[in-house]
Short mmCIF file of C-alpha atoms and ligand atoms in Angstrom, two decimals:
data_model
loop_
_atom_site.label_atom_id
_atom_site.label_comp_id
_atom_site.label_asym_id
_atom_site.label_seq_id
_atom_site.Cartn_x
_atom_site.Cartn_y
_atom_site.Cartn_z
CA UNK A 128 -6.49 -22.07 -0.80
CA UNK A 129 -5.09 -21.57 -4.14
CA UNK A 130 -2.33 -24.52 -5.51
CA UNK A 131 -0.37 -22.30 -6.73
CA UNK A 132 -0.22 -20.17 -3.09
CA UNK A 133 -0.13 -23.33 -1.49
CA UNK A 134 3.76 -23.87 1.07
CA UNK A 135 4.76 -27.30 0.64
CA UNK A 136 4.40 -29.43 3.95
CA UNK A 137 6.77 -28.18 5.96
CA UNK A 138 9.94 -30.34 6.78
CA UNK A 139 11.34 -29.17 10.37
CA UNK A 140 14.70 -28.94 9.17
CA UNK A 141 13.80 -26.61 6.74
CA UNK A 142 14.28 -23.12 7.47
CA UNK A 143 10.39 -21.88 7.26
CA UNK A 144 9.41 -17.29 5.67
CA UNK A 145 6.36 -15.76 6.52
CA UNK A 146 5.31 -13.34 4.00
CA UNK A 147 3.26 -10.64 5.48
CA UNK A 148 3.28 -8.67 2.37
CA UNK A 149 1.44 -4.50 2.18
CA UNK A 150 0.30 -2.62 -0.03
CA UNK A 151 -1.05 -2.47 -4.09
CA UNK A 152 -0.79 -4.37 -6.94
CA UNK A 153 3.05 -4.12 -8.14
CA UNK A 154 4.01 -4.71 -3.69
CA UNK A 155 2.24 -7.71 -4.51
CA UNK A 156 4.24 -8.51 -7.31
CA UNK A 157 7.63 -8.34 -6.07
CA UNK A 158 6.24 -10.27 -3.02
CA UNK A 159 5.42 -13.38 -5.43
CA UNK A 160 8.97 -12.95 -7.23
CA UNK A 161 10.83 -13.32 -3.52
CA UNK A 162 8.92 -15.93 -2.75
CA UNK A 163 9.56 -17.09 -5.73
CA UNK A 164 12.85 -17.21 -4.80
CA UNK A 165 13.07 -18.06 -1.44
CA UNK A 166 10.89 -21.54 -2.36
CA UNK A 167 13.06 -21.79 -5.10
CA UNK A 168 16.48 -21.95 -2.67
CA UNK A 169 14.29 -24.70 -0.59
CA UNK A 170 13.05 -21.94 2.08
CA UNK A 171 9.82 -23.06 3.43
CA UNK A 172 6.64 -20.27 3.38
CA UNK A 173 5.48 -20.65 7.31
CA UNK A 174 1.30 -20.62 7.44
CA UNK A 175 1.40 -18.31 11.29
CA UNK A 176 3.88 -16.22 13.01
CA UNK A 177 4.65 -18.99 15.05
CA UNK A 178 5.72 -20.66 12.24
CA UNK A 179 7.70 -18.67 10.66
CA UNK A 180 11.98 -18.90 11.39
CA UNK A 181 12.38 -15.22 9.68
CA UNK A 182 8.68 -12.72 9.07
CA UNK A 183 9.53 -10.93 5.87
CA UNK A 184 7.67 -8.00 5.75
CA UNK A 185 6.84 -5.85 2.64
CA UNK A 186 5.48 -1.98 3.43
CA UNK A 187 3.53 0.31 1.44
CA UNK A 188 4.24 3.96 2.08
CA UNK A 189 2.51 5.82 0.29
CA UNK A 190 0.31 7.99 2.32
CA UNK A 191 0.57 8.52 5.42
CA UNK A 192 -1.78 6.00 6.71
CA UNK A 193 0.27 3.70 4.84
CA UNK A 194 3.21 4.60 6.23
CA UNK A 195 1.33 4.31 10.39
CA UNK A 196 -0.11 0.55 8.25
CA UNK A 197 3.27 -0.96 7.71
CA UNK A 198 4.82 0.71 11.22
CA UNK A 199 2.11 -1.17 12.87
CA UNK A 200 2.81 -4.76 10.44
CA UNK A 201 6.25 -4.56 11.20
CA UNK A 202 5.86 -3.82 14.96
CA UNK A 203 3.22 -6.52 15.05
CA UNK A 204 5.43 -9.08 12.90
CA UNK A 205 8.48 -8.62 16.09
CA UNK A 206 6.03 -8.68 18.81
CA UNK A 207 4.86 -12.59 17.44
CA UNK A 208 7.73 -13.04 16.20
CA UNK A 209 11.12 -11.36 17.08
CA UNK A 210 13.41 -11.48 14.19
CA UNK A 211 11.65 -9.38 11.08
CA UNK A 212 12.69 -8.00 8.00
CA UNK A 213 12.14 -5.45 6.77
CA UNK A 214 11.04 -4.36 2.47
CA UNK A 215 9.25 -2.21 -0.14
CA UNK A 216 8.74 1.85 0.31
CA UNK A 217 9.18 2.49 3.41
CA UNK A 218 12.46 1.06 2.87
CA UNK A 219 13.22 3.40 0.90
CA UNK A 220 13.50 5.35 5.06
CA UNK A 221 14.89 3.42 6.95
CA UNK A 222 15.20 5.92 9.63
CA UNK A 223 11.59 6.19 9.70
CA UNK A 224 11.66 2.37 10.59
CA UNK A 225 14.17 2.56 12.79
CA UNK A 226 13.59 4.68 14.90
CA UNK A 227 9.99 3.34 15.10
CA UNK A 228 11.75 -0.76 15.63
CA UNK A 229 14.95 -0.67 16.79
CA UNK A 230 14.80 -4.33 16.98
CA UNK A 231 14.72 -5.31 12.71
CA UNK A 232 17.47 -6.84 11.06
CA UNK A 233 17.80 -5.89 7.87
CA UNK A 234 16.01 -2.99 6.61
CA UNK A 235 15.34 -2.93 1.72
CA UNK A 236 14.12 -0.77 -0.21
CA UNK A 237 11.75 -1.60 -3.48
CA UNK A 238 12.19 -4.54 -5.44
CA UNK A 239 15.56 -4.67 -4.28
CA UNK A 240 15.76 -8.44 -5.30
CA UNK A 241 19.39 -9.52 -4.37
CA UNK A 242 18.91 -6.83 -0.98
CA UNK A 243 16.63 -8.46 0.20
CA UNK A 244 18.13 -12.14 -0.29
CA UNK A 245 21.38 -11.68 0.77
CA UNK A 246 19.29 -10.46 3.85
CA UNK A 247 17.26 -13.64 4.67
CA UNK A 248 20.93 -15.42 4.08
CA UNK A 249 22.08 -13.57 6.41
CA UNK A 250 19.85 -14.13 9.60
CA UNK A 251 18.96 -17.45 8.62
CA UNK A 252 21.77 -19.45 7.24
CA UNK A 253 19.70 -21.21 3.71
CA UNK A 254 19.25 -24.45 3.42
CA UNK A 255 21.80 -27.07 2.44
CA UNK A 256 19.98 -28.64 -0.80
CA UNK A 257 17.90 -26.37 -2.69
CA UNK A 258 15.97 -27.99 -5.15
CA UNK A 259 14.21 -29.68 -2.89
CA UNK A 260 10.37 -28.39 -3.59
CA UNK A 261 10.50 -27.46 -7.04
CA UNK A 262 9.58 -24.10 -8.33
CA UNK A 263 6.78 -23.72 -10.88
CA UNK A 264 7.87 -21.81 -14.10
CA UNK A 265 5.09 -19.13 -13.34
CA UNK A 266 6.01 -18.76 -10.58
CA UNK A 267 4.89 -18.21 -7.14
CA UNK A 268 1.60 -16.27 -6.74
CA UNK A 269 -0.43 -15.17 -4.28
CA UNK A 270 -3.64 -14.49 -6.60
CA UNK A 271 -6.03 -16.86 -7.13
CA UNK A 272 -4.67 -19.44 -10.12
CA UNK A 273 -6.63 -18.39 -12.99
CA UNK A 274 -5.80 -14.66 -12.60
CA UNK A 275 -2.81 -12.54 -12.10
CA UNK A 276 -0.88 -9.40 -12.41
CA UNK A 277 0.94 -9.06 -15.06
CA UNK A 278 4.92 -5.73 -13.71
CA UNK A 279 5.81 -4.25 -17.07
CA UNK A 280 8.25 -1.18 -15.15
CA UNK A 281 9.09 -0.02 -12.61
CA UNK A 282 9.03 3.35 -11.32
CA UNK A 283 7.84 6.50 -13.48
CA UNK A 284 9.26 9.28 -15.39
CA UNK A 285 6.82 11.86 -14.54
CA UNK A 286 5.87 13.98 -11.61
CA UNK A 287 2.40 13.94 -10.32
CA UNK A 288 2.93 16.60 -7.08
CA UNK A 289 0.45 14.53 -4.84
CA UNK A 290 2.92 11.65 -6.11
CA UNK A 291 5.90 10.62 -3.35
CA UNK A 292 5.69 7.25 -5.36
CA UNK A 293 9.25 8.64 -8.16
CA UNK A 294 10.93 9.79 -4.98
CA UNK A 295 10.23 5.54 -3.48
CA UNK A 296 11.13 3.44 -6.29
CA UNK A 297 12.09 6.24 -8.63
CA UNK A 298 12.28 6.36 -12.77
CA UNK A 299 11.24 4.08 -15.09
CA UNK A 300 13.42 1.51 -15.59
CA UNK A 301 10.74 -0.78 -18.60
CA UNK A 302 11.11 -5.00 -19.03
CA UNK A 303 12.22 -6.18 -21.81
CA UNK A 304 8.99 -7.25 -23.73
CA UNK A 305 10.33 -10.16 -24.82
CA UNK A 306 10.38 -11.11 -20.91
CA UNK A 307 7.30 -9.85 -20.20
CA UNK A 308 4.98 -11.75 -23.38
CA UNK A 309 7.45 -15.05 -21.94
CA UNK A 310 6.23 -14.41 -18.16
CA UNK A 311 2.74 -14.30 -19.18
CA UNK A 312 3.02 -17.24 -22.31
CA UNK A 313 4.57 -19.06 -19.22
CA UNK A 314 1.29 -17.40 -16.23
CA UNK A 315 -1.93 -18.79 -19.53
CA UNK A 316 0.07 -21.63 -19.45
CA UNK A 317 -0.66 -22.62 -16.15
CA UNK A 318 -3.75 -21.97 -16.23
CA UNK A 319 -4.53 -17.62 -15.84
CA UNK A 320 -7.27 -17.11 -17.70
CA UNK A 321 -7.08 -12.07 -17.36
CA UNK A 322 -4.14 -11.15 -17.14
CA UNK A 323 -4.21 -7.89 -15.25
CA UNK A 324 -1.67 -5.95 -16.71
CA UNK A 325 -0.19 -3.62 -13.85
CA UNK A 326 3.15 -0.49 -13.70
CA UNK A 327 2.61 2.83 -12.39
CA UNK A 328 1.76 4.54 -15.89
CA UNK A 329 1.02 2.02 -18.70
CA UNK A 330 0.82 3.93 -21.61
CA UNK A 331 4.40 4.86 -21.52
CA UNK A 332 6.39 1.05 -21.67
CA UNK A 333 9.46 1.62 -23.28
CA UNK A 334 9.89 5.14 -22.82
CA UNK A 335 13.53 4.92 -20.91
CA UNK A 336 14.02 2.33 -23.56
CA UNK A 337 13.57 3.87 -26.31
CA UNK A 338 10.99 1.14 -27.94
CA UNK A 339 13.92 -1.91 -28.25
CA UNK A 340 12.55 -4.11 -30.27
CA UNK A 341 13.52 -7.66 -28.66
CA UNK A 342 12.53 -11.26 -30.58
CA UNK A 343 9.23 -13.26 -29.53
CA UNK A 344 8.45 -16.27 -30.92
CA UNK A 345 10.14 -15.12 -34.32
CA UNK A 346 8.66 -12.22 -34.63
CA UNK A 347 9.24 -8.59 -33.89
CA UNK A 348 8.37 -6.42 -30.85
CA UNK A 349 9.45 -3.16 -29.79
CA UNK A 350 9.66 -3.17 -26.09
CA UNK A 351 6.22 -0.23 -26.90
CA UNK A 352 2.87 -0.47 -24.39
CA UNK A 353 1.60 -1.28 -28.52
CA UNK A 354 3.40 -4.44 -29.22
CA UNK A 355 2.82 -5.87 -25.01
CA UNK A 356 -1.23 -5.57 -26.43
CA UNK A 357 -0.70 -6.84 -29.49
CA UNK A 358 2.14 -10.05 -27.77
CA UNK A 359 -1.13 -10.22 -24.83
CA UNK A 360 -3.36 -10.29 -27.68
CA UNK A 361 -2.28 -13.18 -29.09
CA UNK A 362 -2.15 -15.75 -26.21
CA UNK A 363 -6.50 -15.38 -26.42
CA UNK A 364 -6.83 -14.63 -22.67
CA UNK A 365 -8.67 -12.11 -21.17
CA UNK A 366 -6.28 -8.64 -21.11
CA UNK A 367 -7.18 -6.04 -18.50
CA UNK A 368 -5.25 -2.67 -18.96
CA UNK A 369 -4.51 -0.55 -15.45
CA UNK A 370 -3.01 3.03 -15.06
CA UNK A 371 -3.39 3.83 -17.87
CA UNK A 372 -3.06 7.15 -19.77
CA UNK A 373 -4.61 8.60 -22.42
CA UNK A 374 -2.19 9.79 -24.39
CA UNK A 375 -3.42 9.52 -28.49
CA UNK A 376 -1.22 6.34 -29.13
CA UNK A 377 -3.88 4.77 -26.52
CA UNK A 378 -6.22 4.85 -29.05
CA UNK A 379 -4.44 2.44 -32.25
CA UNK A 380 -5.46 -0.62 -28.36
CA UNK A 381 -8.49 0.52 -29.03
CA UNK A 382 -9.65 -1.22 -32.70
CA UNK A 383 -7.47 -4.37 -30.84
CA UNK A 384 -11.27 -4.26 -28.29
CA UNK A 385 -13.22 -4.49 -30.70
CA UNK A 386 -11.49 -7.49 -32.09
CA UNK A 387 -11.59 -8.88 -28.84
CA UNK A 388 -8.09 -9.42 -28.54
CA UNK A 389 -7.52 -7.16 -25.30
CA UNK A 390 -10.48 -6.52 -23.09
CA UNK A 391 -12.96 -4.22 -23.06
CA UNK A 392 -11.73 -2.23 -20.41
CA UNK A 393 -9.56 0.71 -19.51
CA UNK A 394 -8.94 1.68 -16.45
CA UNK A 395 -7.23 5.65 -16.76
CA UNK A 396 -6.32 7.54 -14.10
CA UNK A 397 -7.56 10.72 -14.31
CA UNK A 398 -7.58 12.60 -10.71
CA UNK A 399 -8.98 15.81 -11.72
CA UNK A 400 -10.71 17.51 -15.24
CA UNK A 401 -10.08 20.67 -13.73
CA UNK A 402 -7.36 22.46 -15.72
CA UNK A 403 -5.60 24.52 -12.78
CA UNK A 404 -5.77 21.34 -10.67
CA UNK A 405 -4.87 19.49 -13.55
CA UNK A 406 -2.10 21.90 -13.62
CA UNK A 407 -1.11 22.04 -10.01
CA UNK A 408 -0.90 18.59 -10.44
CA UNK A 409 2.11 18.25 -12.24
CA UNK A 410 -0.14 15.46 -14.40
CA UNK A 411 1.08 14.07 -17.29
CA UNK A 412 -1.62 14.06 -19.98
CA UNK A 413 -3.77 17.65 -20.53
CA UNK A 414 -6.89 16.96 -20.37
CA UNK A 415 -7.50 18.18 -24.22
CA UNK A 416 -9.99 16.80 -26.67
CA UNK A 417 -9.57 13.75 -23.93
CA UNK A 418 -14.21 13.96 -23.78
CA UNK A 419 -13.44 13.49 -27.60
CA UNK A 420 -11.81 11.33 -27.10
CA UNK A 421 -13.64 8.47 -25.38
CA UNK A 422 -16.78 9.20 -27.56
CA UNK A 423 -15.12 8.10 -29.55
CA UNK A 424 -13.31 5.08 -28.13
CA UNK A 425 -17.17 4.31 -27.20
CA UNK A 426 -18.27 4.50 -30.75
CA UNK A 427 -15.56 1.94 -31.62
CA UNK A 428 -16.33 0.06 -28.73
CA UNK A 429 -19.55 0.23 -27.07
CA UNK A 430 -19.18 -2.15 -24.84
CA UNK A 431 -16.27 0.40 -23.49
CA UNK A 432 -15.55 0.50 -19.49
CA UNK A 433 -13.67 3.18 -18.00
CA UNK A 434 -12.97 2.48 -14.87
CA UNK A 435 -10.93 6.10 -13.37
CA UNK A 436 -9.16 7.53 -9.74
CA UNK A 437 -10.20 11.31 -8.38
CA UNK A 438 -8.15 12.99 -5.97
CA UNK A 439 -11.51 15.79 -4.77
CA UNK A 440 -9.91 18.85 -1.90
CA UNK A 441 -6.18 19.49 -4.21
CA UNK A 442 -4.69 22.25 -2.64
CA UNK A 443 -6.16 25.69 -5.29
CA UNK A 444 -9.17 23.52 -5.86
CA UNK A 445 -12.34 26.21 -6.55
CA UNK A 446 -15.82 25.32 -6.32
CA UNK A 447 -15.87 26.00 -9.62
CA UNK A 448 -12.64 23.39 -11.29
CA UNK A 449 -14.77 20.80 -9.34
CA UNK A 450 -17.83 22.00 -11.50
CA UNK A 451 -15.99 21.33 -14.15
CA UNK A 452 -14.96 17.59 -12.66
CA UNK A 453 -18.90 16.69 -12.15
CA UNK A 454 -19.51 18.04 -15.25
CA UNK A 455 -16.84 15.29 -16.65
CA UNK A 456 -16.98 12.72 -14.70
CA UNK A 457 -21.37 12.86 -16.44
CA UNK A 458 -20.07 14.39 -19.19
CA UNK A 459 -17.88 10.86 -19.97
CA UNK A 460 -19.98 8.24 -18.17
CA UNK A 461 -17.39 6.30 -16.17
CA UNK A 462 -17.92 3.35 -15.33
CA UNK A 463 -16.79 2.93 -12.15
CA UNK A 464 -14.87 4.93 -10.06
CA UNK A 465 -12.97 5.85 -7.26
CA UNK A 466 -12.35 9.21 -5.05
CA UNK A 467 -10.60 10.00 -2.86
CA UNK A 468 -8.90 13.27 -0.71
CA UNK A 469 -6.14 14.81 -0.63
CA UNK A 470 -4.42 14.42 2.33
CA UNK A 471 -1.32 16.65 2.63
CA UNK A 472 1.02 12.93 2.24
CA UNK A 473 4.79 13.74 3.90
CA UNK A 474 7.56 14.48 1.26
CA UNK A 475 4.93 15.61 -2.06
CA UNK A 476 5.94 18.79 -3.76
CA UNK A 477 2.13 19.29 -3.29
CA UNK A 478 2.37 20.32 0.13
CA UNK A 479 3.73 23.61 0.21
CA UNK A 480 1.46 24.49 -2.90
CA UNK A 481 -1.25 27.49 -1.63
CA UNK A 482 -4.36 27.57 -0.52
CA UNK A 483 -4.97 23.69 0.75
CA UNK A 484 -9.28 23.26 1.00
CA UNK A 485 -10.29 22.62 4.56
CA UNK A 486 -11.27 20.16 5.13
CA UNK A 487 -15.03 19.90 5.92
CA UNK A 488 -15.58 21.33 1.97
CA UNK A 489 -12.98 18.19 0.60
CA UNK A 490 -15.57 15.75 3.01
CA UNK A 491 -18.58 17.68 1.34
CA UNK A 492 -17.31 18.53 -2.39
CA UNK A 493 -16.59 13.94 -1.45
CA UNK A 494 -19.97 13.24 -1.18
CA UNK A 495 -21.78 15.48 -3.48
CA UNK A 496 -18.70 13.26 -7.33
CA UNK A 497 -20.09 10.40 -4.91
CA UNK A 498 -23.78 10.62 -5.45
CA UNK A 499 -22.59 11.90 -9.79
CA UNK A 500 -20.57 8.91 -9.74
CA UNK A 501 -24.05 6.80 -8.55
CA UNK A 502 -25.88 7.92 -10.89
CA UNK A 503 -24.04 8.16 -13.63
CA UNK A 504 -22.81 3.95 -12.82
CA UNK A 505 -26.59 2.60 -12.37
CA UNK A 506 -27.71 4.06 -15.21
CA UNK A 507 -24.75 2.33 -16.73
CA UNK A 508 -25.51 -1.15 -15.16
CA UNK A 509 -29.41 -0.62 -15.44
CA UNK A 510 -28.52 -0.37 -19.71
CA UNK A 511 -27.24 -3.85 -18.93
CA UNK A 512 -30.00 -5.49 -17.63
CA UNK A 513 -31.15 -7.96 -20.64
CA UNK A 514 -27.33 -8.17 -22.09
CA UNK A 515 -26.09 -11.32 -22.06
CA UNK A 516 -22.11 -11.63 -21.54
CA UNK A 517 -19.37 -13.78 -20.56
CA UNK A 518 -18.48 -13.57 -17.59
CA UNK A 519 -15.28 -14.99 -15.63
CA UNK A 520 -16.46 -16.50 -12.55
CA UNK A 521 -14.20 -16.28 -9.04
CA UNK A 522 -15.44 -18.47 -7.05
CA UNK A 523 -18.62 -19.65 -4.17
CA UNK A 524 -20.29 -17.05 -2.31
CA UNK A 525 -21.71 -17.60 0.99
CA UNK A 526 -24.91 -17.84 -0.65
CA UNK A 527 -24.96 -21.49 -0.11
CA UNK A 528 -26.32 -22.17 -4.21
CA UNK A 529 -24.60 -18.59 -6.01
CA UNK A 530 -21.31 -18.62 -7.33
CA UNK A 531 -19.48 -14.58 -7.79
CA UNK A 532 -18.19 -13.79 -11.65
CA UNK A 533 -17.17 -11.23 -13.12
CA UNK A 534 -17.93 -9.36 -16.87
CA UNK A 535 -15.16 -8.19 -18.59
CA UNK A 536 -15.99 -4.34 -17.82
CA UNK A 537 -15.13 -5.86 -13.32
CA UNK A 538 -11.45 -6.33 -12.42
CA UNK A 539 -10.70 -7.74 -9.08
CA UNK A 540 -11.08 -6.66 -5.51
CA UNK A 541 -12.05 -3.32 -6.99
CA UNK A 542 -15.10 -3.58 -9.41
CA UNK A 543 -18.27 -4.95 -9.96
CA UNK A 544 -19.80 -8.39 -8.99
CA UNK A 545 -21.96 -10.79 -10.77
CA UNK A 546 -23.82 -13.45 -8.91
CA UNK A 547 -24.66 -16.58 -10.50
CA UNK A 548 -28.01 -18.78 -9.52
CA UNK A 549 -27.63 -22.72 -9.93
CA UNK A 550 -23.64 -22.47 -10.96
CA UNK A 551 -22.46 -23.88 -8.11
CA UNK A 552 -21.19 -26.80 -11.45
CA UNK A 553 -18.83 -23.80 -12.29
CA UNK A 554 -15.56 -23.26 -10.63
CA UNK A 555 -12.95 -19.99 -10.61
CA UNK A 556 -11.52 -19.93 -14.38
CA UNK A 557 -14.55 -21.21 -16.19
CA UNK A 558 -15.15 -17.91 -18.12
CA UNK A 559 -19.78 -18.92 -19.34
CA UNK A 560 -22.60 -16.32 -20.90
CA UNK A 561 -25.36 -14.85 -18.22
CA UNK A 562 -28.18 -12.49 -18.78
CA UNK A 563 -28.10 -9.87 -15.98
CA UNK A 564 -31.36 -10.28 -14.95
CA UNK A 565 -31.91 -7.21 -12.45
CA UNK A 566 -28.79 -4.69 -11.33
CA UNK A 567 -28.76 -3.21 -7.66
CA UNK A 568 -28.40 0.25 -7.51
CA UNK A 569 -25.44 1.65 -6.95
CA UNK A 570 -24.51 2.58 -3.62
CA UNK A 571 -21.79 3.88 -2.36
CA UNK A 572 -19.76 3.65 1.09
CA UNK A 573 -17.16 5.34 3.44
CA UNK A 574 -15.00 2.97 5.65
CA UNK A 575 -11.07 4.10 6.36
CA UNK A 576 -9.15 1.17 4.36
CA UNK A 577 -9.94 -2.36 7.06
CA UNK A 578 -6.72 -3.52 8.76
CA UNK A 579 -7.31 -7.56 9.18
CA UNK A 580 -7.32 -8.59 12.56
CA UNK A 581 -4.06 -10.16 12.23
CA UNK A 582 -1.32 -8.93 9.30
CA UNK A 583 -1.59 -13.16 8.21
CA UNK A 584 1.40 -13.81 6.42
CA UNK A 585 -0.15 -13.68 2.53
CA UNK A 586 1.27 -16.31 0.47
CA UNK A 587 -0.92 -18.72 3.52
CA UNK A 588 -4.30 -16.39 2.81
CA UNK A 589 -6.18 -17.41 -0.53
CA UNK A 590 -4.91 -14.81 -2.17
CA UNK A 591 -3.01 -11.78 -0.32
CA UNK A 592 -5.74 -8.51 -1.11
CA UNK A 593 -4.60 -6.30 -4.19
CA UNK A 594 -6.72 -3.72 -2.94
CA UNK A 595 -5.67 -3.22 -0.33
CA UNK A 596 -4.13 -0.13 -2.41
CA UNK A 597 -3.54 -0.54 -6.15
CA UNK A 598 -1.87 1.67 -7.45
CA UNK A 599 -0.07 4.42 -5.65
CA UNK A 600 -1.19 4.13 -2.33
CA UNK A 601 -4.28 6.78 -2.16
CA UNK A 602 -6.67 4.44 0.33
CA UNK A 603 -8.21 7.41 2.38
CA UNK A 604 -11.65 6.91 0.85
CA UNK A 605 -13.78 3.46 -0.48
CA UNK A 606 -16.50 3.11 -2.78
CA UNK A 607 -18.38 -0.40 -2.95
CA UNK A 608 -19.74 -0.96 -6.49
CA UNK A 609 -23.20 -3.20 -6.22
CA UNK A 610 -23.65 -5.52 -8.76
CA UNK A 611 -24.19 -6.01 -11.67
CA UNK A 612 -27.39 -8.93 -11.10
CA UNK A 613 -27.78 -12.18 -12.75
CA UNK A 614 -29.86 -14.00 -9.97
CA UNK A 615 -31.64 -12.89 -7.32
CA UNK A 616 -29.83 -11.43 -3.95
CA UNK A 617 -30.21 -8.09 -2.66
CA UNK A 618 -27.37 -6.88 -0.37
CA UNK A 619 -23.84 -7.46 -1.17
CA UNK A 620 -21.16 -5.78 1.03
CA UNK A 621 -17.82 -5.23 -0.40
CA UNK A 622 -15.63 -2.68 -0.02
CA UNK A 623 -13.36 -0.98 -2.40
CA UNK A 624 -10.37 -0.03 -2.46
CA UNK A 625 -8.94 2.30 -5.32
CA UNK A 626 -5.63 4.70 -5.98
CA UNK A 627 -4.63 7.36 -8.38
CA UNK A 628 -2.01 6.49 -10.93
S1 LIG B 863 0.71 9.61 -9.53
FE1 LIG B 863 1.58 8.04 -11.37
S2 LIG B 863 2.16 9.13 -12.75
FE2 LIG B 863 1.86 10.36 -10.66
S3 LIG B 863 4.05 10.16 -9.97
FE3 LIG B 863 2.77 8.99 -9.66
S4 LIG B 863 3.21 6.57 -9.74
FE4 LIG B 863 3.84 8.12 -11.91
#
C-alpha cells in the first residue's frame, strides 16, 4: 500500500469514515479531496465497512450500467454498515437514489465538497481535536505515490448528444492556473514522477475565464492549455495530457514534446471519423484536416503516441460511415484505442435520434473495429522492438523477478505495460532506460467491467481503480493491449477500460 494512502492508526475515540470511490479519474480526484478534508478535520479513514462509523459512496452516473453499479454499491454499504452518505454524479438525481435506497442519510451531487462535509458533520460528530493527524501538503491520494491525476477543471461546455456529463456536472469551470501549478509542484515535491492532466475537455481550459492571467513563481501565465503545458513542463516530470481535442491550438504543444518538456502522448477522444456521425454526435472539434494534423505531429515528434476512444453503432451510422472510421484508424495509426458500442443512456439527447442501429450490427462492427485496431497496434508495437526507451516502474509482477513498467506511450491502467527481467532492485517511480526485446501481438478481449467482489473502501486499496471508467464513463467494452515486452513472458491478462471524453 502506498504511504500516501495508508490510513493513520485508528484511535478508538476518533470518528471513522469509509470511502467507496466509483467511476472515472475525475471522480477519484473528488474522493481524494474529500478524504483530505476529512483527515484535516481529524476524521479517520476506515479500512472496511465494519470499522467505519459512516460510509461515503462516491458514485458514477454516466451510463445505465454505471448507475446500476452505483446503486448496487450503495445497497451493499447500507447492508454492511447502515450509515451511508452518497455523493458524485448519480447524486445529481437524488430521486433515483431515494427510491432505490430510502435509508440513505444524505445525498450530494458531484464536486459538492462543502455539502459532503456538512452531511458528514450532521451524521457523525466532528472530532474535538482536528489536528491529530497532519495532512501532507500535497493532500491525500488514492493513486500510487509516483503518479497523480491533476484535475484542471470541472464540467464541460460541449453538448455531445450521447453524453449527460454537462447535465450532471454543469458547464466548464476552470481552476485558476496558479492553483493548478502550485498543486502540481507540491505533488512533485511529494515524490510524484508523472502527472496525468484530466478534465472533460483539456484543450478548452480557461475558456470560461477568458484565459485570465495569473502569476506563478514570478512569471505570468494565462489560464490556457499552452501556458499550462509550459508551467507543468518546467517541473521536470512526465506530464501526460488526457482528453485533448484536436483544436488547432494543440499544435503549439507539439514542439514542447519534441523538446522533452511534455510527454509525447495525446489522449484524444475522437469517437468517430465520419462527418455525418460526428455531426449527429455534436462533437466539438471538426474532423477537417485532422489526419493532416496528426501526420504533421508525427513528423515533428516521431515517438508521439495517440490514444483514443470510439463509439460504434451510433444512431444513423451507416456501413459507409463505419468504413470511414476503419480507414481513419488505419491512416491515423492510432496507437491505443478503446471502442464502445453505443448505449442508449437515460436522459441523453441521442435517444431521440432516428435510425438506431440494431444490437447485432453494433456487435459485428465492434468486432471488426477491434480487429483492425489490433493490426494497427501490433504493427506499432513491433516497430518498437530493438529501441531503447525510458520506462517508469509501477511495481512488482506476480511472477517472481519481474517488474512491471510503462513507456512514455503508456498511461497507467489503460495502456500497455513493459516487463523487466532482473530488475527487482528497482522501486516504483524509478525511471530507467530499457531495451525493448519483444512485443506480443495486440489482442483484445471483451468483457463487461468486472464488479469488484466487494466495494472495499478505496482508500484502503493500493490505489483505487481509475480504469473503472475514466473520462465520461463509457464502460461497456474494453480493449486489452498486449504489452511491449522487455523480457520473456507469454501472457498477461489485464483489462483496460476506456471511456470517451
Ligand atoms: S463527451 Fe466529453 S466533451 Fe462531450 S459533452 Fe461529454 S464531457 Fe463534454
